[in-house]
Short mmCIF file of C-alpha atoms and ligand atoms in Angstrom, two decimals:
data_model
loop_
_atom_site.label_atom_id
_atom_site.label_comp_id
_atom_site.label_asym_id
_atom_site.label_seq_id
_atom_site.Cartn_x
_atom_site.Cartn_y
_atom_site.Cartn_z
CA MET K 1477 -1.65 -22.15 -53.45
CA VAL K 1478 -0.60 -20.06 -56.50
CA LYS K 1479 -0.90 -21.32 -60.06
CA LYS K 1480 0.86 -19.68 -62.98
CA ILE K 1481 -1.15 -19.55 -66.19
CA LYS K 1482 0.32 -19.82 -69.67
CA ALA K 1483 -2.73 -19.49 -71.89
CA CYS K 1484 -5.48 -16.87 -72.07
CA ARG K 1485 -8.58 -17.63 -70.04
CA ILE K 1486 -10.86 -16.66 -72.95
CA CYS K 1487 -9.16 -17.67 -76.22
CA ASN K 1488 -6.73 -20.26 -74.84
CA LYS K 1489 -3.83 -18.85 -76.92
CA GLU K 1490 -0.36 -18.69 -75.40
CA ALA K 1491 -0.11 -15.01 -76.27
CA LEU K 1492 0.21 -13.38 -72.84
CA VAL K 1493 2.63 -10.47 -72.61
CA GLN K 1494 3.32 -9.06 -69.14
CA PHE K 1495 3.28 -5.27 -68.91
CA LEU K 1496 3.14 -4.41 -65.22
CA PRO K 1497 4.94 -6.36 -62.49
CA LEU K 1498 3.50 -5.04 -59.23
CA GLY K 1499 5.74 -7.28 -57.11
CA ARG K 1500 4.89 -9.66 -54.29
CA ILE K 1501 2.04 -8.22 -52.24
CA PRO K 1502 -0.08 -9.70 -49.40
CA LEU K 1503 -3.73 -10.46 -50.23
CA PRO K 1504 -5.60 -7.13 -50.41
CA ASN K 1505 -8.29 -8.16 -47.94
CA GLY K 1506 -5.85 -10.00 -45.66
CA PHE K 1507 -6.20 -7.60 -42.71
CA ILE K 1508 -4.18 -8.56 -39.63
CA GLU K 1509 -5.03 -8.83 -35.96
CA HIS K 1510 -2.68 -7.07 -33.53
CA LYS K 1511 -1.46 -10.38 -32.06
CA ASN K 1512 -0.29 -11.51 -35.52
CA LEU K 1513 1.65 -8.38 -36.48
CA LYS K 1514 5.02 -9.99 -35.80
CA LYS K 1515 4.28 -13.12 -37.85
CA ILE K 1516 5.63 -13.39 -41.39
CA GLU K 1517 2.90 -12.55 -43.88
CA ALA K 1518 2.34 -14.54 -47.05
CA ARG K 1519 2.99 -12.47 -50.17
CA TYR K 1520 1.75 -13.42 -53.61
CA PRO K 1521 3.00 -12.36 -57.03
CA LEU K 1522 0.91 -9.71 -58.77
CA ASN K 1523 1.80 -9.63 -62.45
CA VAL K 1524 -0.58 -8.50 -65.13
CA ALA K 1525 -0.50 -9.32 -68.84
CA LEU K 1526 -2.27 -8.57 -72.11
CA CYS K 1527 -3.43 -11.40 -74.35
CA THR K 1528 -2.19 -10.11 -77.68
CA HIS K 1529 -4.66 -12.40 -79.46
CA CYS K 1530 -8.06 -11.55 -77.93
CA GLY K 1531 -7.19 -8.48 -75.82
CA LEU K 1532 -8.11 -9.82 -72.37
CA VAL K 1533 -5.95 -8.29 -69.67
CA GLN K 1534 -5.41 -10.84 -66.93
CA LEU K 1535 -3.30 -11.88 -63.95
CA LEU K 1536 -0.56 -14.41 -64.58
CA ASP K 1537 -0.65 -15.88 -61.07
CA ILE K 1538 -3.84 -17.29 -59.63
CA VAL K 1539 -4.27 -17.57 -55.86
CA ASP K 1540 -6.52 -20.34 -54.51
CA PRO K 1541 -9.99 -18.72 -54.14
CA GLU K 1542 -10.50 -20.38 -50.74
CA GLU K 1543 -7.58 -18.27 -49.46
CA MET K 1544 -9.36 -15.10 -50.55
CA PHE K 1545 -13.11 -15.64 -50.32
CA HIS K 1546 -13.96 -18.16 -47.62
CA ASN K 1547 -14.05 -15.50 -44.91
CA TYR K 1548 -14.54 -12.07 -46.46
CA VAL K 1549 -14.38 -8.67 -44.74
CA TYR K 1550 -15.61 -6.49 -47.60
CA ILE K 1551 -19.29 -5.51 -47.52
CA PRO K 1552 -20.92 -3.12 -50.00
CA SER K 1553 -23.36 -1.52 -47.58
CA THR K 1554 -20.70 0.84 -46.16
CA SER K 1555 -21.01 3.12 -49.18
CA LYS K 1556 -24.08 5.13 -50.16
CA THR K 1557 -22.73 5.43 -53.71
CA ARG K 1558 -22.57 1.65 -54.09
CA MET K 1559 -25.98 1.10 -52.50
CA ASN K 1560 -27.48 3.71 -54.85
CA ASN K 1561 -25.91 1.84 -57.76
CA PHE K 1562 -27.51 -1.41 -56.54
CA ALA K 1563 -30.88 0.32 -56.18
CA GLU K 1564 -30.54 1.60 -59.76
CA ILE K 1565 -29.68 -1.87 -61.12
CA ALA K 1566 -32.68 -3.37 -59.34
CA SER K 1567 -35.13 -0.72 -60.51
CA GLN K 1568 -33.78 -0.88 -64.08
CA ALA K 1569 -34.15 -4.68 -64.06
CA ARG K 1570 -37.70 -4.51 -62.72
CA GLN K 1571 -38.82 -1.94 -65.24
CA ARG K 1572 -37.05 -3.20 -68.36
CA PHE K 1573 -37.44 -6.92 -67.95
CA ALA K 1574 -40.93 -7.19 -66.47
CA VAL K 1575 -39.82 -8.70 -63.16
CA THR K 1576 -42.90 -9.49 -61.05
CA THR K 1577 -43.49 -11.09 -57.65
CA ASP K 1578 -43.61 -14.45 -59.45
CA SER K 1579 -40.10 -13.96 -60.86
CA LEU K 1580 -36.90 -15.31 -59.38
CA VAL K 1581 -33.82 -13.05 -59.18
CA ILE K 1582 -30.45 -14.65 -58.48
CA ASP K 1583 -27.35 -12.67 -57.46
CA ILE K 1584 -23.96 -14.28 -58.01
CA GLY K 1585 -21.44 -13.09 -55.43
CA SER K 1586 -24.34 -11.86 -53.34
CA ASN K 1587 -22.14 -10.84 -50.36
CA ASP K 1588 -24.38 -9.75 -47.46
CA GLY K 1589 -27.51 -9.65 -49.65
CA SER K 1590 -27.34 -5.88 -50.23
CA LEU K 1591 -28.28 -5.96 -53.94
CA LEU K 1592 -30.99 -8.59 -53.53
CA SER K 1593 -32.62 -6.59 -50.74
CA PHE K 1594 -33.72 -4.06 -53.41
CA PHE K 1595 -35.68 -6.86 -55.16
CA LYS K 1596 -36.86 -8.50 -51.95
CA GLY K 1597 -38.31 -5.15 -50.84
CA HIS K 1598 -40.73 -5.43 -53.80
CA GLY K 1599 -41.84 -8.94 -52.84
CA ILE K 1600 -39.72 -10.60 -55.57
CA LYS K 1601 -38.27 -14.07 -54.96
CA THR K 1602 -34.52 -13.91 -54.48
CA LEU K 1603 -31.59 -16.28 -54.14
CA GLY K 1604 -27.98 -15.38 -53.39
CA ILE K 1605 -24.88 -17.44 -54.18
CA ASP K 1606 -21.68 -16.57 -52.30
CA PRO K 1607 -18.66 -18.56 -51.10
CA ALA K 1608 -18.03 -16.42 -47.99
CA GLU K 1609 -19.43 -18.34 -45.04
CA ASN K 1610 -19.54 -15.29 -42.74
CA LEU K 1611 -21.40 -13.15 -45.28
CA ALA K 1612 -23.87 -15.87 -46.34
CA LYS K 1613 -24.87 -16.09 -42.65
CA ILE K 1614 -25.41 -12.32 -42.46
CA ALA K 1615 -27.55 -12.39 -45.62
CA GLU K 1616 -29.64 -15.26 -44.21
CA LEU K 1617 -30.19 -13.24 -41.01
CA LYS K 1618 -31.59 -10.45 -43.22
CA GLY K 1619 -33.99 -12.95 -44.79
CA ILE K 1620 -32.06 -13.33 -48.08
CA GLU K 1621 -31.80 -17.05 -48.88
CA THR K 1622 -28.15 -17.70 -49.79
CA VAL K 1623 -26.36 -20.75 -51.12
CA ASN K 1624 -22.91 -20.73 -49.54
CA ASP K 1625 -20.87 -21.96 -52.49
CA TYR K 1626 -18.94 -20.94 -55.60
CA VAL K 1627 -21.07 -20.60 -58.71
CA SER K 1628 -20.54 -23.45 -61.20
CA ALA K 1629 -22.49 -25.33 -63.88
CA ARG K 1630 -22.71 -28.25 -61.46
CA LEU K 1631 -24.31 -26.09 -58.75
CA ALA K 1632 -26.56 -24.43 -61.36
CA ARG K 1633 -28.05 -27.79 -62.43
CA LYS K 1634 -29.01 -28.52 -58.84
CA LEU K 1635 -30.49 -25.05 -58.27
CA ARG K 1636 -32.41 -25.02 -61.56
CA LYS K 1637 -34.17 -28.25 -60.55
CA ALA K 1638 -35.01 -26.92 -57.10
CA LYS K 1639 -35.94 -23.31 -57.94
CA GLY K 1640 -36.84 -23.09 -61.66
CA GLY K 1641 -35.47 -20.51 -64.13
CA ALA K 1642 -34.44 -17.00 -63.11
CA LYS K 1643 -35.90 -13.94 -64.84
CA VAL K 1644 -32.85 -11.91 -63.88
CA ILE K 1645 -29.39 -12.92 -62.74
CA THR K 1646 -27.08 -10.22 -61.45
CA ALA K 1647 -23.33 -10.30 -60.86
CA THR K 1648 -21.69 -7.06 -59.74
CA ASN K 1649 -17.92 -7.02 -59.34
CA VAL K 1650 -17.64 -10.77 -59.39
CA VAL K 1651 -17.10 -11.87 -63.01
CA ALA K 1652 -13.49 -10.68 -62.72
CA HIS K 1653 -13.04 -12.94 -59.68
CA ILE K 1654 -13.97 -16.14 -61.54
CA LYS K 1655 -11.27 -18.28 -63.10
CA ASP K 1656 -13.39 -20.38 -65.46
CA LEU K 1657 -15.47 -17.88 -67.41
CA HIS K 1658 -16.88 -20.57 -69.71
CA ASP K 1659 -18.19 -22.51 -66.72
CA LEU K 1660 -19.67 -19.29 -65.28
CA LEU K 1661 -21.58 -18.62 -68.49
CA SER K 1662 -22.74 -22.26 -68.64
CA ALA K 1663 -24.08 -21.81 -65.12
CA VAL K 1664 -25.88 -18.63 -66.23
CA GLU K 1665 -27.39 -20.42 -69.26
CA ILE K 1666 -28.66 -23.21 -67.01
CA LEU K 1667 -30.10 -20.86 -64.40
CA LEU K 1668 -31.73 -18.31 -66.74
CA ALA K 1669 -35.36 -18.69 -67.78
CA ASP K 1670 -35.66 -18.63 -71.61
CA ASP K 1671 -36.64 -14.94 -71.56
CA GLY K 1672 -34.27 -14.12 -68.71
CA VAL K 1673 -31.46 -11.54 -68.64
CA PHE K 1674 -28.02 -11.71 -67.06
CA ILE K 1675 -26.83 -8.29 -65.83
CA CYS K 1676 -23.18 -8.11 -64.91
CA GLU K 1677 -21.07 -5.10 -63.98
CA PHE K 1678 -17.30 -4.83 -63.67
CA PRO K 1679 -14.61 -2.13 -63.98
CA TYR K 1680 -13.94 -1.16 -67.60
CA LEU K 1681 -10.38 -1.64 -68.84
CA LEU K 1682 -10.51 1.58 -70.88
CA ASP K 1683 -11.24 3.65 -67.75
CA LEU K 1684 -8.63 1.73 -65.78
CA ILE K 1685 -5.90 2.44 -68.32
CA GLN K 1686 -6.89 6.02 -69.18
CA ASN K 1687 -7.16 7.04 -65.53
CA ASN K 1688 -4.17 5.07 -64.19
CA GLN K 1689 -6.33 3.05 -61.79
CA PHE K 1690 -3.62 0.43 -61.33
CA ASP K 1691 -4.64 -0.33 -57.75
CA THR K 1692 -7.81 -2.10 -58.93
CA ILE K 1693 -5.37 -4.73 -60.22
CA TYR K 1694 -5.17 -7.24 -57.39
CA HIS K 1695 -5.20 -10.96 -56.68
CA GLU K 1696 -9.01 -11.15 -56.51
CA HIS K 1697 -9.45 -9.66 -59.98
CA LEU K 1698 -8.27 -12.23 -62.51
CA SER K 1699 -9.68 -10.50 -65.63
CA TYR K 1700 -9.92 -6.86 -66.83
CA PHE K 1701 -12.49 -6.60 -69.61
CA SER K 1702 -12.87 -4.58 -72.74
CA ILE K 1703 -15.31 -5.16 -75.60
CA LYS K 1704 -13.15 -7.29 -77.91
CA PRO K 1705 -12.44 -10.17 -75.47
CA LEU K 1706 -16.01 -9.99 -74.18
CA LEU K 1707 -17.35 -10.58 -77.71
CA ASN K 1708 -14.80 -13.36 -78.22
CA LEU K 1709 -16.07 -15.07 -75.04
CA LEU K 1710 -19.70 -14.67 -76.11
CA SER K 1711 -18.95 -16.19 -79.52
CA GLN K 1712 -18.11 -19.41 -77.67
CA VAL K 1713 -21.36 -19.67 -75.68
CA GLU K 1714 -25.14 -19.49 -76.19
CA LEU K 1715 -25.50 -15.99 -74.73
CA GLU K 1716 -25.41 -12.67 -76.55
CA CYS K 1717 -25.06 -9.06 -75.56
CA ILE K 1718 -28.38 -7.23 -75.88
CA ASP K 1719 -27.22 -3.98 -74.32
CA ILE K 1720 -24.23 -2.41 -72.64
CA GLU K 1721 -23.82 0.77 -70.60
CA ARG K 1722 -20.87 2.68 -69.20
CA THR K 1723 -21.48 3.45 -65.52
CA ALA K 1724 -19.52 5.74 -63.19
CA ILE K 1725 -19.15 3.27 -60.31
CA ASP K 1726 -15.61 2.28 -59.24
CA GLY K 1727 -13.93 4.79 -61.50
CA GLY K 1728 -15.82 3.60 -64.61
CA SER K 1729 -17.50 0.25 -65.20
CA LEU K 1730 -19.38 -1.67 -67.86
CA ARG K 1731 -22.90 -2.88 -67.18
CA VAL K 1732 -23.54 -5.69 -69.65
CA PHE K 1733 -26.91 -7.28 -70.40
CA LEU K 1734 -26.83 -10.83 -71.80
CA ALA K 1735 -29.71 -13.01 -73.03
CA LYS K 1736 -30.02 -16.42 -74.65
CA LYS K 1737 -29.08 -16.35 -78.33
CA LYS K 1738 -32.14 -18.34 -79.33
CA ASN K 1739 -34.27 -15.26 -78.54
CA LYS K 1740 -32.49 -13.44 -81.38
CA ARG K 1741 -32.55 -10.01 -79.76
CA PRO K 1742 -30.66 -7.58 -81.98
CA LEU K 1743 -27.11 -6.73 -81.00
CA ASN K 1744 -26.90 -3.17 -79.77
CA SER K 1745 -25.13 -0.81 -82.18
CA LYS K 1746 -23.38 0.84 -79.21
CA ILE K 1747 -21.10 -2.18 -79.01
CA ALA K 1748 -19.50 -1.56 -82.40
CA ALA K 1749 -18.93 2.11 -81.55
CA MET K 1750 -17.35 1.22 -78.22
CA GLN K 1751 -15.08 -1.34 -79.82
CA LYS K 1752 -13.95 1.27 -82.33
CA ALA K 1753 -13.21 3.78 -79.56
CA GLU K 1754 -11.07 1.17 -77.79
CA LEU K 1755 -9.08 0.59 -80.97
CA VAL K 1756 -8.62 4.31 -81.55
CA TYR K 1757 -7.31 4.68 -77.98
CA GLY K 1758 -4.87 1.83 -78.60
CA LEU K 1759 -6.22 -1.00 -76.46
CA GLY K 1760 -5.11 -3.39 -79.21
CA SER K 1761 -1.45 -2.53 -78.77
CA ILE K 1762 1.04 -3.52 -76.07
CA GLU K 1763 2.69 -0.04 -76.28
CA THR K 1764 -0.47 1.46 -74.72
CA PHE K 1765 -0.03 -0.85 -71.75
CA ASN K 1766 3.70 -0.20 -71.50
CA SER K 1767 3.10 3.53 -71.29
CA PHE K 1768 0.38 2.90 -68.68
CA ALA K 1769 3.03 1.01 -66.67
CA ASP K 1770 5.36 4.04 -66.97
CA ARG K 1771 2.62 6.33 -65.62
CA VAL K 1772 2.02 3.90 -62.74
CA ARG K 1773 5.72 4.03 -61.79
CA LYS K 1774 5.52 7.83 -61.85
CA ILE K 1775 2.53 7.78 -59.46
CA ARG K 1776 4.54 5.56 -57.11
CA THR K 1777 7.42 8.05 -57.04
CA ASP K 1778 5.16 11.12 -56.82
CA LEU K 1779 3.01 9.73 -54.02
CA HIS K 1780 5.93 8.54 -51.92
CA THR K 1781 7.78 11.83 -52.38
CA THR K 1782 4.70 13.94 -51.60
CA LEU K 1783 3.93 12.07 -48.38
CA ALA K 1784 7.58 11.88 -47.25
CA ASP K 1785 7.97 15.66 -47.82
CA LEU K 1786 4.88 16.42 -45.76
CA LYS K 1787 6.02 14.09 -43.01
CA SER K 1788 9.47 15.70 -42.93
CA LYS K 1789 7.73 19.05 -42.38
CA GLY K 1790 6.05 17.59 -39.29
CA LYS K 1791 2.61 17.12 -40.87
CA THR K 1792 0.32 14.30 -39.79
CA ILE K 1793 -1.23 12.08 -42.46
CA ALA K 1794 -4.11 9.59 -42.34
CA ALA K 1795 -5.85 7.61 -45.08
CA TYR K 1796 -9.54 7.11 -45.80
CA GLY K 1797 -10.99 3.74 -46.81
CA ALA K 1798 -9.20 0.47 -45.97
CA ALA K 1799 -10.15 -0.70 -49.44
CA ALA K 1800 -8.59 -3.69 -51.17
CA LYS K 1801 -7.31 -1.27 -53.80
CA GLY K 1802 -5.87 0.92 -51.04
CA ASN K 1803 -3.76 -1.99 -49.86
CA ILE K 1804 -2.32 -2.43 -53.33
CA LEU K 1805 -1.59 1.29 -53.58
CA LEU K 1806 0.13 1.39 -50.19
CA ASN K 1807 2.17 -1.78 -50.69
CA TYR K 1808 3.24 -0.97 -54.24
CA CYS K 1809 4.17 2.61 -53.33
CA LYS K 1810 5.90 1.43 -50.13
CA ILE K 1811 3.79 3.64 -47.90
CA GLY K 1812 3.54 2.17 -44.41
CA ASN K 1813 2.85 3.16 -40.84
CA ARG K 1814 5.79 5.57 -40.71
CA LEU K 1815 4.02 7.83 -43.19
CA ILE K 1816 0.36 7.09 -42.47
CA ASP K 1817 -0.81 7.22 -38.84
CA PHE K 1818 -4.14 5.44 -39.30
CA ILE K 1819 -6.83 4.60 -41.83
CA ALA K 1820 -10.45 5.55 -41.22
CA ASP K 1821 -13.01 2.98 -42.36
CA SER K 1822 -16.67 2.46 -41.54
CA THR K 1823 -16.62 -1.33 -42.02
CA PRO K 1824 -17.07 -2.91 -38.57
CA TYR K 1825 -15.14 -6.06 -39.63
CA LYS K 1826 -12.04 -4.01 -40.56
CA GLN K 1827 -11.93 -1.68 -37.53
CA GLY K 1828 -9.34 -2.70 -34.93
CA LEU K 1829 -7.30 -4.62 -37.52
CA TYR K 1830 -4.14 -3.58 -39.40
CA THR K 1831 -3.57 -3.26 -43.13
CA PRO K 1832 -1.79 -6.20 -44.85
CA GLY K 1833 1.88 -5.57 -45.54
CA THR K 1834 1.86 -1.98 -44.26
CA HIS K 1835 0.49 -2.51 -40.73
CA ILE K 1836 -1.49 0.71 -40.47
CA PRO K 1837 -4.20 0.61 -37.77
CA ILE K 1838 -7.82 0.91 -38.93
CA TYR K 1839 -10.10 3.14 -36.88
CA PRO K 1840 -13.73 4.25 -37.19
CA GLU K 1841 -14.40 7.37 -39.24
CA SER K 1842 -15.09 9.38 -36.07
CA GLU K 1843 -11.31 9.39 -35.43
CA ILE K 1844 -10.88 11.86 -38.30
CA LEU K 1845 -12.30 14.77 -36.35
CA GLY K 1846 -10.95 13.34 -33.09
CA ARG K 1847 -7.34 13.33 -34.33
CA MET K 1848 -7.52 16.00 -37.05
CA PRO K 1849 -4.64 14.82 -39.30
CA ASP K 1850 -3.25 17.62 -41.51
CA TYR K 1851 -3.72 15.50 -44.65
CA ILE K 1852 -5.87 12.54 -45.64
CA LEU K 1853 -4.93 10.28 -48.54
CA ILE K 1854 -8.20 9.02 -50.04
CA THR K 1855 -7.35 5.38 -50.65
CA ALA K 1856 -11.01 4.67 -51.58
CA TRP K 1857 -10.69 7.26 -54.40
CA ASN K 1858 -13.70 5.73 -56.18
CA PHE K 1859 -15.81 7.24 -53.39
CA ALA K 1860 -13.90 10.53 -53.10
CA LYS K 1861 -17.03 12.62 -53.60
CA GLU K 1862 -19.01 10.74 -50.95
CA ILE K 1863 -16.10 10.95 -48.51
CA LYS K 1864 -15.49 14.68 -49.11
CA ASP K 1865 -19.21 15.39 -48.67
CA LYS K 1866 -19.23 13.42 -45.42
CA GLU K 1867 -16.13 15.12 -44.03
CA LYS K 1868 -16.99 18.78 -44.65
CA LYS K 1869 -16.17 19.62 -41.02
CA TYR K 1870 -12.65 18.24 -41.54
CA THR K 1871 -11.99 20.53 -44.50
CA ALA K 1872 -13.69 23.46 -42.75
CA GLN K 1873 -11.11 23.05 -39.96
CA GLY K 1874 -8.24 23.20 -42.46
CA GLY K 1875 -7.76 19.51 -43.29
CA LYS K 1876 -6.64 18.65 -46.81
CA PHE K 1877 -7.31 15.64 -49.03
CA ILE K 1878 -4.84 13.92 -51.34
CA ILE K 1879 -6.04 11.88 -54.31
CA PRO K 1880 -3.60 9.29 -55.75
CA VAL K 1881 -5.08 8.70 -59.23
CA PRO K 1882 -5.17 9.59 -62.12
CA ALA K 1883 -2.30 11.74 -60.78
CA VAL K 1884 -1.22 12.61 -57.25
CA THR K 1885 -3.14 15.76 -56.34
CA ILE K 1886 -3.53 17.73 -53.12
CA LEU K 1887 -7.05 19.16 -53.12
P1 JHZ G 3356 -14.38 -0.33 -52.14
C1 JHZ G 3356 -13.88 -4.59 -52.94
O1 JHZ G 3356 -12.78 -3.75 -53.29
C2 JHZ G 3356 -13.48 -6.00 -53.19
P2 JHZ G 3356 -12.41 -2.47 -52.45
C3 JHZ G 3356 -14.04 -6.60 -54.44
N1 JHZ G 3356 -13.04 -7.49 -54.98
C4 JHZ G 3356 -14.39 -5.61 -55.49
O2 JHZ G 3356 -14.31 -5.89 -56.63
C5 JHZ G 3356 -14.85 -4.26 -55.06
O3 JHZ G 3356 -14.99 -4.20 -53.68
C6 JHZ G 3356 -16.15 -3.86 -55.66
C7 JHZ G 3356 -14.73 2.31 -46.90
N2 JHZ G 3356 -15.56 3.52 -46.86
O4 JHZ G 3356 -15.85 -0.47 -52.18
C8 JHZ G 3356 -15.53 1.04 -47.04
C9 JHZ G 3356 -15.63 4.25 -45.67
O5 JHZ G 3356 -15.02 3.85 -44.67
O6 JHZ G 3356 -13.79 0.71 -52.97
C10 JHZ G 3356 -14.56 0.12 -47.73
O7 JHZ G 3356 -13.73 -0.53 -46.79
N3 JHZ G 3356 -16.37 5.38 -45.67
C11 JHZ G 3356 -15.30 -7.33 -54.13
O8 JHZ G 3356 -12.19 -2.90 -51.03
C12 JHZ G 3356 -13.71 1.06 -48.58
O9 JHZ G 3356 -13.88 2.35 -48.03
C13 JHZ G 3356 -17.08 5.81 -46.74
O10 JHZ G 3356 -17.75 6.85 -46.67
O11 JHZ G 3356 -11.32 -1.77 -53.14
C14 JHZ G 3356 -14.17 1.11 -50.01
O12 JHZ G 3356 -13.91 -0.10 -50.63
C15 JHZ G 3356 -16.98 5.07 -47.95
C16 JHZ G 3356 -17.72 5.52 -49.18
C17 JHZ G 3356 -16.22 3.92 -47.98
O13 JHZ G 3356 -13.82 -1.72 -52.55
#
């Protein structure tokens, strides 16, 4: 069920140096039903390493994807911020790449069809690809045709024959989930029309390291990208980067635009500048990652101490957002149901369940005002602004928020 890797997924060199052992942690989306709370939970190693040759940060232990993705509880439509980001990607794609009602748009890791719905709404042909059986069904019910499978070159050949070439392929927060990046890019090459563009977005390693976002490191995310390894990967395939943007989503992400090399679109000069900035920051050196690991250990101590102090003073504490990252934060910092009374989350599939490893009950957001905890730890810190805006009544009644990263802060 877990495979240990020895060589880098991009450059194949045995140059992986571990810098942050996060321990053995249950799968971050492995929420538990009440009847199973007494059963022993499977825990999986979570160790992250830098490839000192090409610079790709990656997990050393790979969990079988079927364990994680066959039945998936995460849906993007619970956050306005994420849906706005999807709307922006769709409108940017339509305007920049002349997508018309004759064009086909494919979304890899299409989840419940949320991103594709912004194309479908304009009469554009869409096709989703997603391995989660439950979510593919939901997307189909919304009228978004979805192939319930993992993306692969083999699948791409079949789809290309049946559907023709895609003008745009999107992949948001899914490239990091895919073990064989070369096969992914082969699939993209097969599926793209000759003038097509692949738009992918994923958290940016520079933001992750600078802002101590260690909890986005979890079993589902096998790779953590920066520019150098990305260019190394592209040098091995027939796709090139025609543009790249830094976006604010998920604490800082890269939105990368790839096209077929034979079109000879000039490489954007931004890339060189970004690569230089990474070097200046120190992304090429293991010391940078070792000091990141020190800061992560400090957050663990600070957060545990802060919450334990409040609890010892008789304060009540809840959390907001039963996010995958939240489960890493809570497990790594050893914060369980003795410190946190409940987690509020708007996802219907998570409500009524308990968090993996820490067994905190998940309630609807309405319980915040119903129970009025003294403090709320924002475990979905990437949506802190949206959550604070939504819960103005809570703060007006004296409630206080705690943010865990980049440093533990009581607002
Ligand atoms: P959110 C998932 O990670 C898994 P997670 C995945 N691996 C990935 O890469 C990212 O998404 C993109 C809730 N919430 O999006 C909803 C409220 O309840 O940060 C979610 O459960 N009320 C694919 O799980 C959670 O917070 C709100 O107002 O870390 C946020 O999860 C808002 C805004 C969110 O992703």
